[in-house]
CSV table of C-alpha atoms in Angstrom, one decimal:
chain,number,residue,atom,x,y,z
A,44,ARG,CA,-53.5,-34.0,93.2
A,45,ARG,CA,-53.5,-30.7,95.3
A,46,HIS,CA,-55.1,-28.9,92.2
A,47,GLU,CA,-57.2,-31.7,90.8
A,48,ASP,CA,-60.3,-29.3,91.0
A,49,ARG,CA,-58.5,-27.3,88.2
A,50,LEU,CA,-56.0,-29.7,86.6
A,51,VAL,CA,-56.5,-33.0,84.9
A,52,THR,CA,-54.4,-35.3,82.6
A,53,LYS,CA,-55.6,-36.1,79.1
A,54,ARG,CA,-54.3,-37.8,76.0
A,55,GLY,CA,-53.2,-35.4,73.2
A,56,GLU,CA,-55.4,-34.7,70.2
A,57,LYS,CA,-53.7,-34.5,66.8
A,58,PHE,CA,-54.9,-32.0,64.2
A,59,ALA,CA,-53.5,-30.4,61.1
A,60,LEU,CA,-50.7,-27.8,61.4
A,61,ASN,CA,-52.5,-25.2,59.4
A,62,ARG,CA,-55.5,-25.5,61.8
A,63,SER,CA,-53.2,-24.5,64.7
A,64,ASP,CA,-51.9,-21.6,62.5
A,65,TRP,CA,-55.4,-20.3,61.8
A,66,THR,CA,-57.1,-20.8,65.2
A,67,THR,CA,-55.5,-17.9,67.1
A,68,LEU,CA,-57.2,-15.0,69.0
A,69,PRO,CA,-55.8,-12.3,66.6
A,70,ASN,CA,-57.3,-14.1,63.6
A,71,ILE,CA,-60.7,-14.5,65.3
A,72,LYS,CA,-60.7,-10.9,66.4
A,73,GLN,CA,-59.7,-9.6,62.9
A,74,MET,CA,-62.5,-11.7,61.4
A,75,TYR,CA,-65.1,-10.1,63.7
A,76,GLU,CA,-63.8,-6.6,63.2
A,77,VAL,CA,-63.9,-7.0,59.3
A,78,ILE,CA,-67.5,-8.5,59.4
A,79,TYR,CA,-68.7,-5.7,61.7
A,80,ASP,CA,-67.2,-3.1,59.2
A,81,GLU,CA,-69.0,-4.9,56.4
A,82,MET,CA,-72.3,-4.9,58.3
A,83,VAL,CA,-72.1,-1.1,58.7
A,84,ASP,CA,-71.2,-0.7,55.0
A,85,ALA,CA,-74.2,-2.9,54.1
A,86,ASN,CA,-76.5,-0.5,56.1
A,87,VAL,CA,-77.7,-3.4,58.3
A,88,ALA,CA,-75.8,-2.0,61.4
A,89,VAL,CA,-74.6,1.3,62.7
A,90,ALA,CA,-71.2,2.0,64.4
A,91,LEU,CA,-71.4,3.1,68.0
A,92,ASP,CA,-69.2,5.9,69.3
A,93,ASN,CA,-68.6,4.0,72.6
A,94,PRO,CA,-68.9,0.1,72.7
A,95,VAL,CA,-71.9,-1.1,74.7
A,96,PHE,CA,-72.2,-4.2,76.9
A,97,THR,CA,-75.6,-6.1,76.8
A,98,ASP,CA,-77.2,-8.9,78.6
A,99,ILE,CA,-78.0,-12.3,77.2
A,100,ASP,CA,-81.2,-10.8,75.5
A,101,GLY,CA,-79.2,-8.1,73.7
A,102,LYS,CA,-80.5,-5.3,76.0
A,103,PRO,CA,-77.9,-2.6,77.2
A,104,GLU,CA,-76.5,-3.7,80.6
A,105,ASP,CA,-74.1,-1.7,82.8
A,106,HIS,CA,-74.0,-4.1,85.8
A,107,GLU,CA,-70.8,-6.3,85.4
A,108,THR,CA,-72.5,-9.5,86.8
A,109,LYS,CA,-75.3,-9.3,84.2
A,110,ARG,CA,-73.2,-8.6,81.1
A,111,PHE,CA,-73.1,-11.2,78.4
A,112,GLY,CA,-70.0,-11.3,76.2
A,113,LEU,CA,-67.8,-8.5,75.1
A,114,ALA,CA,-68.5,-4.8,74.5
A,115,GLN,CA,-70.1,-4.4,71.1
A,116,PRO,CA,-68.8,-1.6,68.8
A,117,ILE,CA,-71.9,-1.9,66.5
A,118,LYS,CA,-75.7,-2.2,66.8
A,119,ILE,CA,-77.4,-4.3,64.3
A,120,THR,CA,-80.5,-2.5,62.9
A,121,LYS,CA,-81.7,-5.0,60.3
A,122,PRO,CA,-81.0,-8.5,61.5
A,123,GLU,CA,-83.4,-10.0,59.0
A,124,TRP,CA,-81.0,-8.9,56.2
A,125,ILE,CA,-78.1,-11.0,57.6
A,126,LEU,CA,-78.0,-14.6,56.7
A,127,PHE,CA,-75.9,-17.5,57.9
A,128,ALA,CA,-75.4,-20.9,56.2
A,129,ASP,CA,-73.5,-23.9,57.5
A,130,GLU,CA,-73.5,-27.2,55.5
A,131,SER,CA,-73.7,-30.6,57.3
A,132,GLY,CA,-73.0,-33.9,55.6
A,133,PHE,CA,-75.3,-36.9,55.8
A,134,ASN,CA,-75.6,-40.4,54.5
A,135,THR,CA,-78.6,-42.7,54.0
A,136,SER,CA,-76.5,-45.6,55.3
A,137,GLN,CA,-77.2,-46.5,59.0
A,138,LYS,CA,-73.9,-48.4,59.6
A,139,LYS,CA,-72.2,-45.5,61.4
A,140,ASP,CA,-75.3,-44.0,63.1
A,141,GLY,CA,-75.0,-43.5,66.8
A,142,HIS,CA,-77.5,-44.5,69.5
A,143,VAL,CA,-80.1,-41.8,69.9
A,144,GLY,CA,-80.3,-40.7,73.5
A,145,GLY,CA,-78.1,-43.7,74.5
A,146,GLN,CA,-80.9,-46.1,73.7
A,147,LYS,CA,-80.7,-49.6,75.1
A,148,PHE,CA,-82.7,-52.8,74.9
A,149,VAL,CA,-83.7,-55.5,77.3
A,150,VAL,CA,-82.3,-58.9,76.1
A,151,GLU,CA,-81.2,-62.2,77.4
A,152,ARG,CA,-77.9,-62.2,79.2
A,153,GLY,CA,-75.0,-63.0,76.9
A,154,THR,CA,-76.7,-61.9,73.8
A,155,THR,CA,-76.5,-58.7,71.7
A,156,PRO,CA,-79.6,-57.1,70.3
A,157,GLN,CA,-79.5,-57.2,66.4
A,158,LEU,CA,-81.0,-54.1,64.7
A,159,ILE,CA,-82.1,-54.1,61.1
A,160,ALA,CA,-80.2,-51.3,59.2
A,161,SER,CA,-80.0,-49.8,55.8
A,162,THR,CA,-76.5,-50.1,54.2
A,163,THR,CA,-77.3,-48.2,51.1
A,164,ASP,CA,-74.6,-45.6,50.9
A,165,HIS,CA,-75.8,-42.3,49.4
A,166,LYS,CA,-74.4,-39.0,50.6
A,167,PHE,CA,-76.1,-35.6,50.6
A,168,THR,CA,-75.6,-32.2,52.2
A,169,LEU,CA,-78.1,-30.2,54.2
A,170,LEU,CA,-77.6,-26.4,53.9
A,171,PRO,CA,-80.0,-24.5,56.1
A,172,PHE,CA,-80.2,-20.6,55.8
A,173,THR,CA,-81.0,-18.9,59.0
A,174,SER,CA,-81.1,-15.1,59.8
A,175,ALA,CA,-79.6,-13.0,62.5
A,176,SER,CA,-83.3,-12.5,63.7
A,177,GLY,CA,-83.3,-16.2,64.5
A,178,GLU,CA,-85.7,-17.2,61.8
A,179,ALA,CA,-85.5,-20.1,59.2
A,180,VAL,CA,-85.1,-18.6,55.8
A,181,CYS,CA,-84.5,-21.6,53.4
A,182,CYS,CA,-83.8,-25.4,53.4
A,183,CYS,CA,-81.4,-26.5,50.6
A,184,ILE,CA,-80.5,-30.2,50.0
A,185,ILE,CA,-77.7,-31.3,47.8
A,186,PHE,CA,-77.7,-34.9,46.7
A,187,GLN,CA,-74.9,-36.8,45.4
A,188,GLY,CA,-75.5,-37.4,41.7
A,189,GLN,CA,-75.7,-35.7,38.3
A,190,GLY,CA,-78.3,-34.0,36.3
A,191,ASP,CA,-81.8,-33.1,37.6
A,192,VAL,CA,-83.1,-34.2,41.0
A,193,PRO,CA,-85.6,-37.0,40.6
A,194,ALA,CA,-89.1,-36.0,41.6
A,195,THR,CA,-89.4,-38.4,44.5
A,196,TRP,CA,-86.0,-37.2,45.9
A,197,ARG,CA,-87.2,-33.7,45.8
A,198,THR,CA,-90.5,-34.3,47.5
A,199,GLY,CA,-89.4,-36.9,50.2
A,200,VAL,CA,-91.6,-39.4,51.9
A,201,ASP,CA,-93.9,-39.1,54.9
A,202,TYR,CA,-94.0,-42.7,56.2
A,203,THR,CA,-97.0,-41.8,58.5
A,204,VAL,CA,-99.3,-41.4,55.5
A,205,THR,CA,-100.7,-44.3,53.6
A,206,PRO,CA,-100.0,-43.8,49.8
A,207,ILE,CA,-102.9,-43.8,47.3
A,208,LEU,CA,-102.4,-46.8,44.9
A,209,THR,CA,-103.3,-47.0,41.2
A,210,GLU,CA,-106.6,-48.8,40.3
A,211,ASP,CA,-104.9,-52.2,40.0
A,212,GLY,CA,-103.5,-51.7,43.5
A,213,LYS,CA,-99.9,-52.5,42.4
A,214,GLU,CA,-98.1,-49.2,42.3
A,215,ILE,CA,-98.2,-45.8,44.0
A,216,ASP,CA,-100.1,-43.1,42.0
A,217,LEU,CA,-97.4,-40.5,41.9
A,218,GLU,CA,-99.9,-37.7,40.8
A,219,LEU,CA,-102.4,-38.3,43.6
A,220,ASN,CA,-99.6,-38.5,46.3
A,221,PHE,CA,-97.9,-35.2,45.7
A,222,GLY,CA,-98.5,-32.3,48.0
A,223,GLU,CA,-98.7,-31.2,51.7
A,224,GLY,CA,-100.1,-33.8,54.0
A,225,LYS,CA,-99.7,-36.5,51.4
A,226,TYR,CA,-97.2,-39.4,51.0
A,227,TYR,CA,-94.8,-37.2,49.0
A,228,PRO,CA,-95.1,-34.0,50.9
A,229,GLY,CA,-92.3,-32.0,49.5
A,230,GLY,CA,-89.4,-30.3,51.4
A,231,PRO,CA,-90.0,-27.9,54.3
A,232,THR,CA,-91.3,-24.5,53.1
A,233,CYS,CA,-90.3,-21.3,55.0
A,234,LYS,CA,-92.2,-18.0,55.3
A,235,TYR,CA,-89.7,-15.1,55.4
A,236,ASN,CA,-89.9,-11.4,54.8
A,237,GLY,CA,-93.5,-11.9,53.6
A,238,LYS,CA,-92.5,-14.5,51.0
A,239,VAL,CA,-92.9,-18.2,50.7
A,240,VAL,CA,-89.5,-19.7,50.3
A,241,ALA,CA,-89.6,-23.2,48.8
A,242,CYS,CA,-87.2,-26.0,49.7
A,243,GLN,CA,-84.4,-26.1,47.1
A,244,ALA,CA,-82.8,-29.3,45.9
A,245,TYR,CA,-79.7,-29.8,43.7
A,246,THR,CA,-77.1,-32.4,42.8
A,247,SER,CA,-73.4,-32.4,42.6
A,248,GLU,CA,-70.8,-35.3,42.0
A,249,SER,CA,-69.6,-35.2,45.5
A,250,GLY,CA,-72.9,-34.5,47.2
A,251,GLY,CA,-71.5,-31.2,48.6
A,252,ILE,CA,-71.8,-27.5,48.0
A,253,THR,CA,-70.3,-25.9,44.9
A,254,GLY,CA,-70.0,-22.3,43.6
A,255,GLU,CA,-72.5,-22.9,40.9
A,256,ILE,CA,-75.1,-24.2,43.4
A,257,LEU,CA,-74.5,-21.1,45.7
A,258,VAL,CA,-75.2,-19.0,42.6
A,259,LYS,CA,-78.5,-20.8,41.9
A,260,ILE,CA,-79.6,-20.4,45.6
A,261,LEU,CA,-78.9,-16.6,45.6
A,262,THR,CA,-80.5,-16.3,42.2
A,263,TYR,CA,-83.6,-17.9,43.5
A,264,PHE,CA,-83.7,-15.6,46.5
A,265,ASP,CA,-83.4,-12.6,44.1
A,266,SER,CA,-86.0,-14.0,41.7
A,267,ILE,CA,-88.7,-13.9,44.5
A,268,ASN,CA,-87.5,-10.5,45.6
A,269,LEU,CA,-86.7,-11.8,49.1
A,270,PHE,CA,-84.6,-8.7,49.7
A,271,PRO,CA,-85.9,-5.8,47.8
A,272,ARG,CA,-83.0,-3.5,46.7
A,273,VAL,CA,-83.5,0.3,46.8
A,274,PRO,CA,-80.8,3.0,46.3
A,275,GLY,CA,-79.0,3.8,49.5
A,276,GLY,CA,-80.9,0.9,51.2
A,277,PRO,CA,-79.6,-2.2,53.0
A,278,ILE,CA,-77.6,-4.9,51.2
A,279,PRO,CA,-78.4,-8.5,52.0
A,280,MET,CA,-75.4,-10.1,53.8
A,281,LEU,CA,-74.3,-13.7,53.9
A,282,ILE,CA,-71.7,-15.0,56.4
A,283,VAL,CA,-70.3,-18.5,55.8
A,284,ASP,CA,-67.1,-20.3,56.5
A,285,GLY,CA,-64.1,-20.2,54.3
A,286,HIS,CA,-65.1,-23.0,52.0
A,287,GLN,CA,-63.5,-23.1,48.6
A,288,SER,CA,-66.9,-23.1,46.8
A,289,CYS,CA,-67.2,-19.4,47.7
A,290,LEU,CA,-63.9,-18.5,45.8
A,291,VAL,CA,-64.9,-19.8,42.3
A,292,PRO,CA,-65.2,-16.9,39.7
A,293,VAL,CA,-68.9,-17.6,38.9
A,294,PHE,CA,-69.9,-17.0,42.6
A,295,VAL,CA,-67.6,-13.9,43.0
A,296,GLU,CA,-69.0,-12.4,39.8
A,297,TYR,CA,-72.7,-12.9,40.8
A,298,ILE,CA,-72.4,-11.3,44.3
A,299,ASN,CA,-70.8,-8.3,42.7
A,300,GLY,CA,-73.4,-7.9,40.0
A,301,GLU,CA,-74.8,-4.3,39.6
A,302,ASN,CA,-78.5,-5.3,40.2
A,303,ASN,CA,-78.0,-8.3,42.7
A,304,THR,CA,-75.1,-7.1,45.0
A,305,TRP,CA,-74.5,-9.3,48.1
A,306,LYS,CA,-72.2,-8.8,51.0
A,307,VAL,CA,-70.6,-12.1,51.6
A,308,CYS,CA,-68.0,-12.6,54.5
A,309,LEU,CA,-65.9,-15.6,54.8
A,310,GLY,CA,-65.0,-16.7,58.4
A,311,VAL,CA,-61.8,-18.4,59.3
A,312,PRO,CA,-62.0,-22.0,58.1
A,313,TYR,CA,-61.2,-23.6,61.5
A,314,ALA,CA,-62.8,-23.3,64.9
A,315,THR,CA,-66.2,-23.0,63.2
A,316,SER,CA,-67.8,-24.6,66.2
A,317,LEU,CA,-66.8,-21.5,68.2
A,318,TRP,CA,-68.0,-18.7,65.9
A,319,GLN,CA,-70.2,-20.0,63.2
A,320,VAL,CA,-74.0,-19.7,63.5
A,321,GLY,CA,-75.5,-23.2,62.8
A,322,ASP,CA,-72.4,-25.2,63.6
A,323,ALA,CA,-73.8,-25.7,67.2
A,324,SER,CA,-75.3,-28.6,69.0
A,325,GLU,CA,-78.6,-26.8,69.2
A,326,GLN,CA,-78.9,-26.9,65.4
A,327,ASN,CA,-76.3,-29.0,63.6
A,328,GLY,CA,-76.0,-31.7,66.3
A,329,MET,CA,-79.7,-32.0,66.9
A,330,VAL,CA,-80.7,-32.3,63.3
A,331,LYS,CA,-78.3,-35.3,63.0
A,332,LEU,CA,-80.0,-37.0,66.0
A,333,GLU,CA,-83.4,-36.5,64.3
A,334,TRP,CA,-82.0,-37.9,61.1
A,335,TYR,CA,-80.9,-41.1,62.9
A,336,ARG,CA,-84.4,-41.4,64.3
A,337,GLU,CA,-86.2,-40.8,61.0
A,338,LYS,CA,-84.1,-43.3,59.2
A,339,LYS,CA,-84.9,-45.9,61.8
A,340,GLU,CA,-88.7,-45.1,61.7
A,341,LEU,CA,-88.8,-45.1,57.8
A,342,LEU,CA,-87.0,-48.5,57.7
């Protein structure tokens, strides 16, 4: 009680033994040091003779009270060539959705508000690519399934738009409803490095990321020349968590190709909420709240 401003009692939390083995300061430190070395090798950063402290906006700062973070041994020169990707799992079912913003309803005492909910269980993964410059690069969606992605899955539905029906008024005219501002608007398009980057949609049996899908994504980036390669110039860099999909031979072979080399760094597989860009409440957590709200409005 004398130290209750600093000490509290809590129940213990159980987690896997290998997680405790991996989540250590030396491992995190080594991960950053290796990534920094690769950034310099990829010509997207330069090593500094003396580490420099910066403020929260990244500007050099000598005053101790205004410093933000640790002293930095490198200076990133081409942040737009550094990509981050963090996958998040979603489900069309509303059974396990939380209450958006702690929403409550006024009801008669002794009763419980009954909400209509979809129980259709269909999993998919959202894989956004963002850059170290803070820009959105590409939105990728991986549906649970096999084969090609159905057209109406790929385009999505804008429930605020009234669809154009066929002449008999019984069905939706698919051809007249495709496109921006229409009932089937398509996925979000990004503009990056002067290129229009279309939303990418794929399928996998589990609804999760695979090495083959990663190859297709990077192949698409290279096909639109999103990162023009020049001799001695920068190499595009991708930083992801230690997912096993990044270790399959087809992915390793592609990123080491002579004409499409990529620098790919795998972070430690645990404590991603501490280090991984995208695995933060501002991005990962917020999009799930928006997903709950969109499902409710669509229903």
